[in-house]
CSV table of C-alpha atoms and ligand atoms in Angstrom, one decimal:
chain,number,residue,atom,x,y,z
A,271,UNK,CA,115.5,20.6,-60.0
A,272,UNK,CA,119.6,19.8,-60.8
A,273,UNK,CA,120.7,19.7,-63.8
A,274,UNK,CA,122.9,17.2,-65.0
A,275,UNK,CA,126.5,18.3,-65.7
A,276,UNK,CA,126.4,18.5,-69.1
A,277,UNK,CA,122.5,20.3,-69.3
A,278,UNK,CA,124.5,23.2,-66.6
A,279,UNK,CA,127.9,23.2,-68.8
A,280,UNK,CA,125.7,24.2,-72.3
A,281,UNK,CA,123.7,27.4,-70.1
A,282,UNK,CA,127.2,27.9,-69.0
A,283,UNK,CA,128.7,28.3,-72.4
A,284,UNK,CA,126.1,30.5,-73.5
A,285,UNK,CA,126.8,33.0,-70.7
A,286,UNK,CA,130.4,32.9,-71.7
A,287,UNK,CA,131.7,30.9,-69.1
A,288,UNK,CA,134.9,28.4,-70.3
A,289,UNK,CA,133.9,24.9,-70.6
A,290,UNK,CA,136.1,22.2,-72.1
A,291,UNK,CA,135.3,21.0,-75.6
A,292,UNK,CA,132.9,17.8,-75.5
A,293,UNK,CA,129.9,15.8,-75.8
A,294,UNK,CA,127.7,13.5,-74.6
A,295,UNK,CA,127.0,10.2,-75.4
A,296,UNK,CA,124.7,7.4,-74.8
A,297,UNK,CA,126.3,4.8,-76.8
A,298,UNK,CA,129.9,3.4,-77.3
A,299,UNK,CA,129.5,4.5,-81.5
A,300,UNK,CA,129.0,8.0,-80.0
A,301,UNK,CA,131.7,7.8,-77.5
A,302,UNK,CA,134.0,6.7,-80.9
A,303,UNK,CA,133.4,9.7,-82.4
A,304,UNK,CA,133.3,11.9,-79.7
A,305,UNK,CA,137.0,10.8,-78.6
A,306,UNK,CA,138.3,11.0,-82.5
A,307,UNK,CA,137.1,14.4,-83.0
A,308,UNK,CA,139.3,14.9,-79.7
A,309,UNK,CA,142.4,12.9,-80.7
A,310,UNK,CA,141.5,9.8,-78.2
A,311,UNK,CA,142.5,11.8,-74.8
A,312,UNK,CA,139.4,12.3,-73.0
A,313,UNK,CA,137.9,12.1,-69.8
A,314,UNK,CA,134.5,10.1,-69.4
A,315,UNK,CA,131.9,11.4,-66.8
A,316,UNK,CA,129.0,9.7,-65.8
A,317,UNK,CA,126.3,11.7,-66.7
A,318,UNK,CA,124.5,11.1,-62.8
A,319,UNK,CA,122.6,13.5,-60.2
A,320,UNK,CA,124.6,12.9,-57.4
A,321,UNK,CA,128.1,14.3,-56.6
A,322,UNK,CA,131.4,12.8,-55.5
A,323,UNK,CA,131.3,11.1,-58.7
A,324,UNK,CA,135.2,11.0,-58.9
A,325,UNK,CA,135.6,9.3,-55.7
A,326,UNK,CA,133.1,6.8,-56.8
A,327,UNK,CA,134.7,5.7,-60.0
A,328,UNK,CA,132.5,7.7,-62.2
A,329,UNK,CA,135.0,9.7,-63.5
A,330,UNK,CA,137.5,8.1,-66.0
A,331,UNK,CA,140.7,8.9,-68.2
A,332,UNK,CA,141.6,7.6,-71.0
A,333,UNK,CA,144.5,8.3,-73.7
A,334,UNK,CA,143.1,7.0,-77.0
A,335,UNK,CA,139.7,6.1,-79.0
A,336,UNK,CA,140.1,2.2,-77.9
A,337,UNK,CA,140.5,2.9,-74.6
A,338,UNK,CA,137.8,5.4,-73.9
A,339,UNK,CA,135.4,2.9,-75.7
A,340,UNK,CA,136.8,0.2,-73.5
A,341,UNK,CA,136.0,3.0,-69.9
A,342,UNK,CA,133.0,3.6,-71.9
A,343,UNK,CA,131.9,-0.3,-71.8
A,344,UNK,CA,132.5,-0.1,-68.1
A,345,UNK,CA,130.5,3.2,-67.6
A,346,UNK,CA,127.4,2.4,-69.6
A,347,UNK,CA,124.9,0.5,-66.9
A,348,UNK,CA,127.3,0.5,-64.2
A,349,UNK,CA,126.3,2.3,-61.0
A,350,UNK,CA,127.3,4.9,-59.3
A,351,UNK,CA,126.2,6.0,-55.8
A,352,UNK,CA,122.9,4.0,-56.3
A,353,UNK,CA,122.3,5.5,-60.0
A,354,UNK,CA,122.8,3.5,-63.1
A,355,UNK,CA,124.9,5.5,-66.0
A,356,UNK,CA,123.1,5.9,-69.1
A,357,UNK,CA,124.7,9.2,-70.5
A,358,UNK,CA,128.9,9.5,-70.4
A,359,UNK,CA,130.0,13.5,-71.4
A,360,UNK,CA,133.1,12.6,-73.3
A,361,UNK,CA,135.6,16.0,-73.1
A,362,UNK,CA,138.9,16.8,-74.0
A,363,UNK,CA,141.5,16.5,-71.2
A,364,UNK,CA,142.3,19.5,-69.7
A,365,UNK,CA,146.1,19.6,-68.1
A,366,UNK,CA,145.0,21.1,-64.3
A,367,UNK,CA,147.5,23.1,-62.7
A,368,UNK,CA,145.5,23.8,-60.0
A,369,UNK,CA,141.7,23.9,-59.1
A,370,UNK,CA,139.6,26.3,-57.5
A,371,UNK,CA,135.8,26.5,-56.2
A,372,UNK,CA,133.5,28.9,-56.7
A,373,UNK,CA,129.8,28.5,-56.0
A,374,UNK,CA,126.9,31.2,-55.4
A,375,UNK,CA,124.2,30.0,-53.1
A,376,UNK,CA,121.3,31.9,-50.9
A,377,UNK,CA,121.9,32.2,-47.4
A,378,UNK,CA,118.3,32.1,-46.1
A,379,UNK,CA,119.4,34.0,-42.7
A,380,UNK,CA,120.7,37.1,-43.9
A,381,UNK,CA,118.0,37.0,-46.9
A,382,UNK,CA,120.8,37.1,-49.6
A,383,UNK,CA,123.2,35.5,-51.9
A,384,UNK,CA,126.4,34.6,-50.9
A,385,UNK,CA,129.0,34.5,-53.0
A,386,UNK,CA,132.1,31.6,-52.3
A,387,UNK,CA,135.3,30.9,-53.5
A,388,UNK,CA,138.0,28.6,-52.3
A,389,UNK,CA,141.5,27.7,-53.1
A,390,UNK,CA,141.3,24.6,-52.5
A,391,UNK,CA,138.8,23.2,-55.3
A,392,UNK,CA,138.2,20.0,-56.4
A,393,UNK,CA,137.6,19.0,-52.8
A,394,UNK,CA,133.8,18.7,-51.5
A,395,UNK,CA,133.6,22.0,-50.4
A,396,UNK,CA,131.6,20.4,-47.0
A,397,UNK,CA,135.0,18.8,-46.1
A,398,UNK,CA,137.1,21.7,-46.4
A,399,UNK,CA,134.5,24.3,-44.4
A,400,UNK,CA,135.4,21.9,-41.9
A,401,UNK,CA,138.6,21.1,-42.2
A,402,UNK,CA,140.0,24.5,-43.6
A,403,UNK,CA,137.6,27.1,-42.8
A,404,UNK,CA,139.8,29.9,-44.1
A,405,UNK,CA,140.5,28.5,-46.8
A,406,UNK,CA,137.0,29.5,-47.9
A,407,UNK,CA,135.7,33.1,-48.9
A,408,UNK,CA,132.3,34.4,-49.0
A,409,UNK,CA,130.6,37.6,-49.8
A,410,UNK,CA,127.3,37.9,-49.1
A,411,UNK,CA,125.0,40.1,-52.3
A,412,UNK,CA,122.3,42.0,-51.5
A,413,UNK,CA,119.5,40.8,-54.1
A,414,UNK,CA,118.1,44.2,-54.5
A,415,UNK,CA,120.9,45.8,-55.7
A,416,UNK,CA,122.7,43.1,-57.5
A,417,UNK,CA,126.3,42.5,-57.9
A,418,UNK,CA,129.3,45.3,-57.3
A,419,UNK,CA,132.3,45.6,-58.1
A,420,UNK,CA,133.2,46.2,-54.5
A,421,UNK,CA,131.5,42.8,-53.8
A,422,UNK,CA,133.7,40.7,-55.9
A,423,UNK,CA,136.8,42.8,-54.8
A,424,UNK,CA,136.1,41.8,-50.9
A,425,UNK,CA,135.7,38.2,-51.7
A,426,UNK,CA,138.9,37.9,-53.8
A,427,UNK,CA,140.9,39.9,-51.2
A,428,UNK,CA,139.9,37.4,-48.4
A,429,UNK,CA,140.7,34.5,-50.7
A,430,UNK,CA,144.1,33.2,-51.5
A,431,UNK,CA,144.0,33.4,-55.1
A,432,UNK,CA,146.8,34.5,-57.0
A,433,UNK,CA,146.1,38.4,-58.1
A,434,UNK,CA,146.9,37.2,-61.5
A,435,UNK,CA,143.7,35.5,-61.8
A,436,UNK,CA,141.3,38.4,-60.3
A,437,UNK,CA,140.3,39.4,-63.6
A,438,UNK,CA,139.6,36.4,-64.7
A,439,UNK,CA,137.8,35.0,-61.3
A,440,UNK,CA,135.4,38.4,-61.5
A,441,UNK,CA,134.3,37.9,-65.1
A,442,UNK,CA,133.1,34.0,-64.3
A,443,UNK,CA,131.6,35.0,-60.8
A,444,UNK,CA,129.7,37.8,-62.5
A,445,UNK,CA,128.7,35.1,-65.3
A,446,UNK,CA,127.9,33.2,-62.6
A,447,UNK,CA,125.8,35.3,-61.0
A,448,UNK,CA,123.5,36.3,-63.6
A,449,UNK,CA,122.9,33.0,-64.6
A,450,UNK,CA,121.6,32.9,-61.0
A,451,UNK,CA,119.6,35.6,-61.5
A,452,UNK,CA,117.9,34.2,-64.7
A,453,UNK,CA,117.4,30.6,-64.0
A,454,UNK,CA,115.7,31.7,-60.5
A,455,UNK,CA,118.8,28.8,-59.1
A,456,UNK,CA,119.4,28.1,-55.3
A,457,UNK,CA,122.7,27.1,-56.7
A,458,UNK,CA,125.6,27.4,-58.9
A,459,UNK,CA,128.7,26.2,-58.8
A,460,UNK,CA,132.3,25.1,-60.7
A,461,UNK,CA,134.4,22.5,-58.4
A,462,UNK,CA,136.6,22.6,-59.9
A,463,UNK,CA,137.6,25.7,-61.4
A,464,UNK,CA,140.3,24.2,-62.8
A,465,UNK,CA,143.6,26.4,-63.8
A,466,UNK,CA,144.7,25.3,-67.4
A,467,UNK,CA,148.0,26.6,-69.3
A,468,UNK,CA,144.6,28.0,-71.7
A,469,UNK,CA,143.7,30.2,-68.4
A,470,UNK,CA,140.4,28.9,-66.1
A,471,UNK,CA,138.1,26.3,-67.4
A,472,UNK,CA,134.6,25.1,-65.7
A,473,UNK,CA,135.9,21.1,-65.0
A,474,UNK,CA,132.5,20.4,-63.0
A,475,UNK,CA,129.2,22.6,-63.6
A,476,UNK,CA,126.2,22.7,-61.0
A,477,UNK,CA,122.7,24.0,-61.6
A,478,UNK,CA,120.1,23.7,-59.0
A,479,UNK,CA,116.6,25.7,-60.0
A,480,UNK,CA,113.9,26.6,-57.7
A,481,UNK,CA,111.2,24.2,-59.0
A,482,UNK,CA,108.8,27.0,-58.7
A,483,UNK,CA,110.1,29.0,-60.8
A,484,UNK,CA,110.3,26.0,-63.4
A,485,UNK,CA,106.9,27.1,-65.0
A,486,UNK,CA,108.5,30.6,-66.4
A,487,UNK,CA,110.9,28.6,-68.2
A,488,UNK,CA,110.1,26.3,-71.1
A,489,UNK,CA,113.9,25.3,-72.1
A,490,UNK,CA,114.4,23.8,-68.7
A,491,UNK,CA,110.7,22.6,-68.6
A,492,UNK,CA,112.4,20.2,-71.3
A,493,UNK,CA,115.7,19.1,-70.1
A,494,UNK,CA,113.8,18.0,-66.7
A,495,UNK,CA,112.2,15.1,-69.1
A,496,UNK,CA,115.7,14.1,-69.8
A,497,UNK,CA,116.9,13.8,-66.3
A,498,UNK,CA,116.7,11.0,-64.1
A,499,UNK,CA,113.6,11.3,-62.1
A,500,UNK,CA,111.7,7.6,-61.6
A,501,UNK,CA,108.9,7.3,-64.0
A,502,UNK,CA,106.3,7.3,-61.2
A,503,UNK,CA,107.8,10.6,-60.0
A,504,UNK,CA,108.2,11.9,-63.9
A,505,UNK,CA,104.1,10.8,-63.9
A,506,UNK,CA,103.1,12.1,-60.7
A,507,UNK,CA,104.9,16.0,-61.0
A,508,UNK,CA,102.7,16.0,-64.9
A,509,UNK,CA,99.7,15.7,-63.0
A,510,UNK,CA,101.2,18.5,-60.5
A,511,UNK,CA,101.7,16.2,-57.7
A,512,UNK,CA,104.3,16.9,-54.9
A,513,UNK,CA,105.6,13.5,-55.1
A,514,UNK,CA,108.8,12.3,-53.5
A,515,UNK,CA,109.4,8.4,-54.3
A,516,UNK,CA,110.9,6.7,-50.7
A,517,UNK,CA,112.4,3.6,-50.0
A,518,UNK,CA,109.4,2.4,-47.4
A,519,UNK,CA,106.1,-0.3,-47.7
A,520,UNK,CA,103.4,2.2,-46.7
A,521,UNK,CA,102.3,5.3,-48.9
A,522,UNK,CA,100.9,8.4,-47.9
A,523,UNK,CA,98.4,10.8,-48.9
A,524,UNK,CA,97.7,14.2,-47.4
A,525,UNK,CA,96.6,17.2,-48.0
A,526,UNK,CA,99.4,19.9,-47.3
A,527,UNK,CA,102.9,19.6,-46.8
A,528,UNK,CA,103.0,20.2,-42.9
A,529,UNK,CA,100.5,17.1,-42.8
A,530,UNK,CA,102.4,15.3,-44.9
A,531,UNK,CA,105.4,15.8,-42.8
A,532,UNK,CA,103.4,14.6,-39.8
A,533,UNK,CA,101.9,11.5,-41.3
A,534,UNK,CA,105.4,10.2,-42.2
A,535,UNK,CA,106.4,10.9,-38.9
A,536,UNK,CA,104.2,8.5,-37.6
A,537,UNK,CA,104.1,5.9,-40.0
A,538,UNK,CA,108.2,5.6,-38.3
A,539,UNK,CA,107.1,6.4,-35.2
A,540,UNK,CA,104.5,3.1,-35.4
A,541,UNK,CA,108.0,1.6,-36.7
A,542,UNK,CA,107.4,1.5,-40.0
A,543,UNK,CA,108.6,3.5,-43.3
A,544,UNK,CA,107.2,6.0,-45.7
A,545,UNK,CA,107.4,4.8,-49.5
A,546,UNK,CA,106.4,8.5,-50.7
A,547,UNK,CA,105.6,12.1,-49.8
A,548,UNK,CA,102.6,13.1,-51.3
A,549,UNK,CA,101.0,16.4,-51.0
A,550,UNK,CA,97.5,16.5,-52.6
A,551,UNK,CA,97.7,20.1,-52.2
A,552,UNK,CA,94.3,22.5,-50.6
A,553,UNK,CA,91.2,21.7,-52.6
A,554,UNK,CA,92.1,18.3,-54.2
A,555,UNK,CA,89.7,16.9,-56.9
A,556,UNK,CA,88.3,13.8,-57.1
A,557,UNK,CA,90.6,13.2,-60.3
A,558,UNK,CA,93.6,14.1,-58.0
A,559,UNK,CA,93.5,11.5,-55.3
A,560,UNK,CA,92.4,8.9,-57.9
A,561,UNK,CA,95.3,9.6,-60.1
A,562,UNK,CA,97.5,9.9,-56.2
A,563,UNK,CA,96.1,6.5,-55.3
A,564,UNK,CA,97.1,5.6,-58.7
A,565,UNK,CA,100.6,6.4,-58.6
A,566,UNK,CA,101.4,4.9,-55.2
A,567,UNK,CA,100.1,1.5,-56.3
A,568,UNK,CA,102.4,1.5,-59.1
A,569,UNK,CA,105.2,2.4,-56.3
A,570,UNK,CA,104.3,-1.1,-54.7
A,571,UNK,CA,103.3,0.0,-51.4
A,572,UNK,CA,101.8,-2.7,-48.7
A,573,UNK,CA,99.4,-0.1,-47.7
A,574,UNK,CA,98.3,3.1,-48.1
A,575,UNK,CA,97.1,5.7,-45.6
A,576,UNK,CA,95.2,8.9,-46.8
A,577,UNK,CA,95.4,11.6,-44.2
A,578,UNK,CA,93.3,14.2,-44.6
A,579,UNK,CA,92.3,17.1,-42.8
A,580,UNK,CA,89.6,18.8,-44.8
A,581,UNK,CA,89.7,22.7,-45.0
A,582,UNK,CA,89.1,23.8,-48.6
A,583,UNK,CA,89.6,20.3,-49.3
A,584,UNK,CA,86.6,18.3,-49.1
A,585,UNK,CA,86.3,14.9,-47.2
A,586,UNK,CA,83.5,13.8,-49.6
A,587,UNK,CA,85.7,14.9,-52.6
A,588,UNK,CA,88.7,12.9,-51.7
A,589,UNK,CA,86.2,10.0,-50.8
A,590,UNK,CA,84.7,10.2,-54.5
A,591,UNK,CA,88.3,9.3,-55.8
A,592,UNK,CA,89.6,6.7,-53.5
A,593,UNK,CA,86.1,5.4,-55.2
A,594,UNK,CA,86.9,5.9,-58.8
A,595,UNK,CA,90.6,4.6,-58.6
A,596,UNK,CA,88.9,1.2,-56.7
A,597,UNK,CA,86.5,1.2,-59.6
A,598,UNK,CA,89.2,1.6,-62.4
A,599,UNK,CA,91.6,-1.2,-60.7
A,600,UNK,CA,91.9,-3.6,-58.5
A,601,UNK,CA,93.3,-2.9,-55.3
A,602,UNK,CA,95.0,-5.5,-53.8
A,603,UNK,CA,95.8,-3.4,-50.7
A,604,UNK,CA,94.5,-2.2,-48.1
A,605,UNK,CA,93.6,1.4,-47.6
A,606,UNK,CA,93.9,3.1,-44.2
A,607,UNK,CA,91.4,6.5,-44.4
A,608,UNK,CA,91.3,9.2,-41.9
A,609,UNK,CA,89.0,12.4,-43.1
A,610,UNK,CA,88.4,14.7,-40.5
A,611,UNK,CA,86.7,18.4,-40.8
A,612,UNK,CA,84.9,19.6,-44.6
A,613,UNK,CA,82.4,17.5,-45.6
A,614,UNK,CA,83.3,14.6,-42.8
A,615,UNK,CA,80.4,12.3,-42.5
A,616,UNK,CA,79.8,12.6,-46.2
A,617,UNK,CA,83.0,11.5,-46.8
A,618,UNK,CA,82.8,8.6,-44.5
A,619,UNK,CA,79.4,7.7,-45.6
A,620,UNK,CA,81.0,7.1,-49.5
A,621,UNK,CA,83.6,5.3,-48.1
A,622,UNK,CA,81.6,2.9,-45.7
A,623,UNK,CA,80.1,0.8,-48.6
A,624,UNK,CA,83.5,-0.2,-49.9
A,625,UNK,CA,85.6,-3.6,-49.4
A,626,UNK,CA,89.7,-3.0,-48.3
A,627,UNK,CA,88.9,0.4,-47.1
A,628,UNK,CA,89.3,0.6,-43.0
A,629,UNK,CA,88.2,4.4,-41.5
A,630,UNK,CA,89.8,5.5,-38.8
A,631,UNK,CA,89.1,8.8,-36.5
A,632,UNK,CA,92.6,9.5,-35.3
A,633,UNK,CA,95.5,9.6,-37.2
A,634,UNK,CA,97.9,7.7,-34.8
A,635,UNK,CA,95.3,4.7,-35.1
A,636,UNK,CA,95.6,5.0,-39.1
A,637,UNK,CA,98.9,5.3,-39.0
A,638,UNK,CA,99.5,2.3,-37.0
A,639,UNK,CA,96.9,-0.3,-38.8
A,640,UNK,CA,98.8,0.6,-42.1
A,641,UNK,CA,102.4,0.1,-40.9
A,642,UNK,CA,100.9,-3.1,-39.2
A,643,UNK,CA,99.0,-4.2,-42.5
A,644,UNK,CA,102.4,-3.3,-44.8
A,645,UNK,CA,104.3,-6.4,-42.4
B,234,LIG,P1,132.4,15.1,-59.0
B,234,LIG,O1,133.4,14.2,-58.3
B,234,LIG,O2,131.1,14.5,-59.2
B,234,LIG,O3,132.3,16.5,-58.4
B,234,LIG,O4,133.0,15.3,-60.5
B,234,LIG,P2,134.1,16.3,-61.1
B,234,LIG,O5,133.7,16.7,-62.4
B,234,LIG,O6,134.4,17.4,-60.1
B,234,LIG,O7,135.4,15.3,-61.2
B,234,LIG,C1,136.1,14.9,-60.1
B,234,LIG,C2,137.6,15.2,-60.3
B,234,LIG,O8,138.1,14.7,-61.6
B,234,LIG,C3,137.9,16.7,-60.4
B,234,LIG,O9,138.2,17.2,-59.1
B,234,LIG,C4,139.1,16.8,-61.2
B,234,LIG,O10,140.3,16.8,-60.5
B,234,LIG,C5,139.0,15.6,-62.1
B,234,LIG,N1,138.5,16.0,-63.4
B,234,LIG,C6,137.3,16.4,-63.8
B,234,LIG,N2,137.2,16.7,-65.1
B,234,LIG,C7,138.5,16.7,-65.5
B,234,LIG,C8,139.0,16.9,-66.8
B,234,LIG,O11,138.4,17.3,-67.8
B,234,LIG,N3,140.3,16.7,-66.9
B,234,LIG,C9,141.1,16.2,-65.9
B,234,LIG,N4,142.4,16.1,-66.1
B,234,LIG,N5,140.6,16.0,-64.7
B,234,LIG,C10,139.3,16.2,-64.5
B,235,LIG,MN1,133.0,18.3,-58.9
């Protein structure tokens, strides 16, 4: 899960790290007295899950209450990169003498996290790996004995920054790091790290936690509801569904993630696009594919194709609710079925009496009726 800026800049503050004074808003009254409190000069970020947001306009000045309502006006409902702005984080301005990047991230090859800082912040950090590859230090921390001294000195002495700052750049990367630690994150990250005549202030804050670790920890349980996952996918991950909304016709059902994988896969390969991921999970009840079938509909799919390969899950279960969601609605589409292994003919035999249902014995054939069907 990412955080939006504002949710990553308040665990920020609470580990000590320097944010700049602000709020957010979802209203141009709350904007007003946001920017009064800050004497009118305020930057307006759009309060979206997607970065670049600068580039893309969704990052505004302005230098009094007027005008920030005005930027606000603009803001509210506009979109940016394909999401619509319904939270602005009004802050003061900060005067940036220079920005910096620092970010902590697992490296899955060397089993560790590594540890970055650049000079050159305020730039996606992509574009200068490969335009300025030294202008980027890492240091990679071994997760068993945690963060050194020694660790932090290597990676400022292979950076550029200005010794001046060392102090200053440990204390935040060590913040930084712990908040790691706790939130169970893949990432964290300032860009920028912006230098202020106040001394170094998180501009930008990023938070990316392991979504499996999301169950030890209620507080971020929360903000999740208030970030900007679709409804369907807000419904589908309370009933425990691995759900992932697409832009395709024809939705998918399968048990495990592999499977899932491959049955999208195909649906492209027979030329036709996914409209969702959806991983039933081993062992799916009869409640879970009728609340699955459920969910897709809502999605507006053409078609749907259940692939399942029954192990611990149970063709005759997963029949049973493909059943119950036809008897609770009416499906308008069809429904593409593949059950193979557990519980097989059972399954099939459930399935046979029903109208809009089609069984197939290969998946390739399923997959290719539904993206056919979806036209
Ligand atoms: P992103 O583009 O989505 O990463 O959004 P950022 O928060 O990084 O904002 C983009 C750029 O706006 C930054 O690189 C800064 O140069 C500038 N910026 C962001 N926040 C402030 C601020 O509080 N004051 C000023 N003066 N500039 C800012
Ligand atoms: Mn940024």
């Amino acid at each position: 899960m990412r955080l939006l800026e504002y949710q990553a800049k308040q665990i920020f503050r609470n580990y000590g790290i320097p944010i700049p004074k602000g709020e957010v808003a979802e209203s141009i009254e709350e904007v007003e007295k946001i920017a009064e409190k800050l004497n009118g000069k305020v930057v307006l970020k759009a309060q979206v899950l997607v970065g670049g947001r600068g580039k893309a306009g969704g990052v505004r000045k302005a230098t009094s209450v007027n005008e920030a309502k005005k930027v606000a006006t603009e803001l509210f409902g506009s979109n940016i990169k394909g999401h619509i702005v319904k939270k602005l984080l009004v802050e003061e301005m900060l005067e940036i003498k220079s920005e910096f990047y620092v970010g902590l991230t697992i490296d899955r090859s060397s089993k560790s996290i590594v540890t970055i800082l650049s000079t050159m912040g305020g730039m996606d950090v992509e574009e200068v790996a490969a335009k300025y590859p030294q202008k980027i230090a890492r240091q990679k921390i071994d997760p068993r004995w945690g963060l050194w001294d020694y660790n932090l000195r290597n990676l400022l002495k292979n950076s550029s920054s200005p010794k001046e700052l060392w102090n200053d750049l440990s204390d935040i990367l060590r913040k930084l790091y712990n908040i790691m630690i706790s939130y169970e994150a893949e990432l964290v990250e300032i860009n920028p790290l912006a230098l202020t005549p106040q001394g170094l202030v998180a501009a930008d804050a990023r938070l990316n936690i392991d979504d499996n670790a999301l169950f030890r920890n209620k507080e971020l349980a929360k903000m999740r509801e208030l970030t900007e996952e679709s409804e369907i996918e807000k419904e589908a991950i309370k009933f425990g569904l691995n759900y992932v909304q697409l832009k395709g016709n024809v939705g998918i059902i399968a048990n495990g993630a592999g499977m899932a994988m491959a049955t999208m896969d195909l649906i492209k390969l027979m030329g036709g696009e996914p409209a969702n991921f959806l991983d039933v999970g081993g062992g799916a009840s009869k409640e879970i594919v009728e609340k699955s079938i459920e969910i897709i509909i809502k999605s507006g799919v053409k078609s749907i194709f259940i692939n399942i390969f029954g192990g611990i899950t149970r063709c005759d279960e997963v029949a049973k609710g493909v059943v119950d969601a036809l008897n609770k609605q009416k499906v308008g589409i069809p429904i593409i079925v593949r059950l193979s292994g557990t519980n097989e003919e059972e399954g099939k035999n459930i399935l046979k009496q029903l109208k809009n249902i089609i069984i197939v014995n290969e998946m390739e054939e399923g997959a290719k009726i539904a993206v056919d069907l979806a036209r």
